[in-house]
Amino acid sequence: QVNAFALPGGKIGVYTGLMEVATNQDQLAAVIGHEVGHVIAEHGNERMSSSALINIGMEVTNQLLQTNQIATSHLIMAGLGLGVQVGVQLPFGRTHETEADLIGLELMARGGFDPRESMTLWENMAKVSGDNRQPELLSTHPLPATRISNLSNNMDNAMLFYNAATTKPNCS
């Protein structure tokens, strides 16, 4: 599987399938930096808090509809559920992914890994997925092209950190 993840408590996992997409140490550093970014930004906690609030709001709304015996309450709840997912949860997820990309970009650069390779990683990811992607609006993750654009827009700052790094790792 071509994936990586960060667990609550700071544990990070990288599936072996990702090793075929991240073709060098710098690209792997982009992946690990991204996952560390999720941990640093406490995205897991934010997701849990957001989910709890959404669930409470949906339950309160459902109870109000039931109490007032609204005949179309099931349709209203279905519409609200879809609206919350597309209008709140998915954009929230994309925001987390972008934030983790940018934190990871800085971390890898400070560690002496070439930040330009983060863009190559996403080019590789785009090739692997081909046209099998859903529209960004319906995804928790930005499209590779969006990620590349965001990384490119932040590359000048990352290159300052990379050029200032006193050591350049040589993982073999």
Coordinates of C-alpha atoms in Angstrom, one line a residue:
Q1 CA 0.0 0.0 0.0
V2 CA 1.2 3.5 -0.9
N3 CA 0.5 5.3 2.4
A4 CA 1.9 6.5 5.7
F5 CA 0.2 7.6 8.9
A6 CA 0.6 9.2 12.3
L7 CA -1.1 7.7 15.3
P8 CA -2.1 9.4 18.5
G9 CA 0.8 9.4 20.8
G10 CA 3.3 10.3 18.1
K11 CA 3.9 6.9 16.5
I12 CA 4.4 7.0 12.7
G13 CA 4.0 4.2 10.2
V14 CA 5.1 4.0 6.6
Y15 CA 3.8 1.2 4.4
T16 CA 6.4 -0.6 2.2
G17 CA 4.5 0.3 -1.0
L18 CA 5.6 3.9 -0.4
M19 CA 9.2 2.9 -0.7
E20 CA 8.6 2.3 -4.5
V21 CA 7.2 5.9 -4.9
A22 CA 9.6 7.7 -2.6
T23 CA 12.7 6.9 -4.7
N24 CA 15.4 8.5 -2.5
Q25 CA 16.1 9.6 1.0
D26 CA 14.8 13.2 0.5
Q27 CA 11.4 12.0 -0.8
L28 CA 11.1 9.6 2.2
A29 CA 12.1 12.5 4.5
A30 CA 9.2 14.5 2.9
V31 CA 6.8 11.7 3.9
I32 CA 8.1 11.3 7.4
G33 CA 8.3 15.1 7.9
H34 CA 4.6 15.3 6.8
E35 CA 3.6 12.7 9.3
V36 CA 5.6 14.4 12.1
G37 CA 3.8 17.6 11.1
H38 CA 0.5 16.0 11.9
V39 CA 1.8 15.1 15.3
I40 CA 3.3 18.5 16.0
A41 CA 0.1 20.3 14.9
E42 CA -2.0 17.8 17.0
H43 CA -4.3 17.0 14.1
G44 CA -5.6 13.8 15.7
N45 CA -6.8 15.8 18.7
E46 CA -8.4 18.4 16.5
R47 CA -10.2 15.7 14.5
M48 CA -11.5 14.1 17.6
S49 CA -12.8 17.4 19.0
S50 CA -14.4 18.3 15.7
S51 CA -16.1 15.0 15.3
A52 CA -17.5 15.2 18.9
L53 CA -18.9 18.6 18.2
I54 CA -20.4 17.6 14.9
N55 CA -22.0 14.5 16.5
I56 CA -23.5 16.5 19.3
G57 CA -24.9 19.1 16.9
M58 CA -26.4 16.5 14.6
E59 CA -28.0 14.6 17.6
V60 CA -29.5 17.8 19.0
T61 CA -30.9 18.7 15.6
N62 CA -32.3 15.2 15.1
Q63 CA -33.9 15.4 18.6
L64 CA -35.5 18.8 17.8
L65 CA -36.9 17.5 14.5
Q66 CA -38.2 14.4 16.2
T67 CA -39.8 16.3 19.0
N68 CA -41.5 18.6 16.6
Q69 CA -42.6 15.6 14.5
I70 CA -41.2 17.0 11.3
A71 CA -42.3 14.5 8.6
T72 CA -39.2 15.0 6.5
S73 CA -36.8 14.9 9.4
H74 CA -34.9 12.0 7.8
L75 CA -34.3 14.0 4.6
I76 CA -33.3 17.1 6.5
M77 CA -30.8 15.0 8.5
A78 CA -29.4 13.4 5.4
G79 CA -28.9 16.8 3.8
L80 CA -27.3 18.1 6.9
G81 CA -25.0 15.1 7.1
L82 CA -23.9 15.6 3.5
G83 CA -23.5 19.4 4.0
V84 CA -21.4 18.9 7.2
Q85 CA -19.2 16.3 5.4
V86 CA -18.6 18.3 2.2
G87 CA -18.6 21.8 3.9
V88 CA -16.8 21.1 7.1
Q89 CA -15.1 17.7 7.5
L90 CA -13.4 17.4 4.1
P91 CA -12.1 20.9 3.9
F92 CA -10.9 20.5 7.5
G93 CA -9.0 17.4 6.4
R94 CA -7.5 19.1 3.4
T95 CA -6.4 22.0 5.7
H96 CA -4.6 19.5 8.0
E97 CA -2.9 17.9 5.1
T98 CA -1.6 21.2 3.7
E99 CA -0.4 22.3 7.1
A100 CA 1.4 19.0 7.6
D101 CA 3.0 19.3 4.2
L102 CA 4.4 22.7 5.1
I103 CA 5.6 21.7 8.5
G104 CA 7.2 18.6 7.0
L105 CA 8.8 20.8 4.3
E106 CA 10.5 22.9 6.9
L107 CA 11.5 19.9 9.1
M108 CA 13.1 18.1 6.2
A109 CA 15.0 21.2 5.0
R110 CA 16.3 21.9 8.6
G111 CA 17.4 18.3 8.7
G112 CA 19.5 18.7 5.6
F113 CA 17.2 16.9 3.2
D114 CA 16.6 18.6 -0.2
P115 CA 13.1 20.1 0.1
R116 CA 12.7 20.3 -3.7
E117 CA 12.3 16.5 -3.6
S118 CA 9.0 16.9 -1.8
M119 CA 7.5 18.2 -5.1
T120 CA 9.1 15.2 -7.0
L121 CA 7.4 12.9 -4.5
W122 CA 4.0 14.3 -5.3
E123 CA 4.8 14.0 -9.0
N124 CA 5.5 10.4 -8.4
M125 CA 2.3 10.0 -6.4
A126 CA 0.3 11.5 -9.2
K127 CA 1.8 9.0 -11.7
V128 CA 1.0 6.1 -9.4
S129 CA -2.6 7.1 -8.9
G130 CA -3.2 8.1 -12.5
D131 CA -6.7 9.3 -13.2
N132 CA -8.1 7.3 -10.3
R133 CA -8.7 10.3 -8.1
Q134 CA -11.9 11.8 -6.9
P135 CA -12.4 15.5 -7.2
E136 CA -10.6 17.5 -4.5
L137 CA -13.9 18.8 -3.2
L138 CA -14.9 15.3 -2.2
S139 CA -11.5 14.3 -0.7
T140 CA -9.8 14.6 2.6
H141 CA -6.5 15.2 0.8
P142 CA -5.5 17.9 -1.7
L143 CA -4.7 16.7 -5.2
P144 CA -1.0 16.2 -6.0
A145 CA -1.0 19.3 -8.2
T146 CA -2.4 21.4 -5.4
R147 CA 0.2 20.0 -3.0
I148 CA 3.0 20.7 -5.5
S149 CA 1.8 24.3 -5.9
N150 CA 1.7 24.9 -2.1
L151 CA 5.1 23.4 -1.7
S152 CA 6.5 25.5 -4.6
N153 CA 5.0 28.6 -3.0
N154 CA 6.9 27.9 0.2
M155 CA 10.2 26.6 -1.4
D156 CA 12.2 29.8 -1.1
N157 CA 11.9 29.7 2.7
A158 CA 12.6 26.0 2.8
M159 CA 15.7 26.4 0.7
L160 CA 17.0 28.9 3.3
F161 CA 16.7 26.3 6.0
Y162 CA 18.3 23.6 3.7
N163 CA 21.2 25.8 2.7
A164 CA 21.8 26.7 6.4
A165 CA 21.8 23.0 7.5
T166 CA 25.3 22.0 8.6
T167 CA 24.9 18.4 7.7
K168 CA 23.4 16.7 4.7
P169 CA 22.3 13.1 5.5
N170 CA 23.5 10.2 3.4
C171 CA 21.1 7.3 4.1
S172 CA 22.1 4.3 2.2

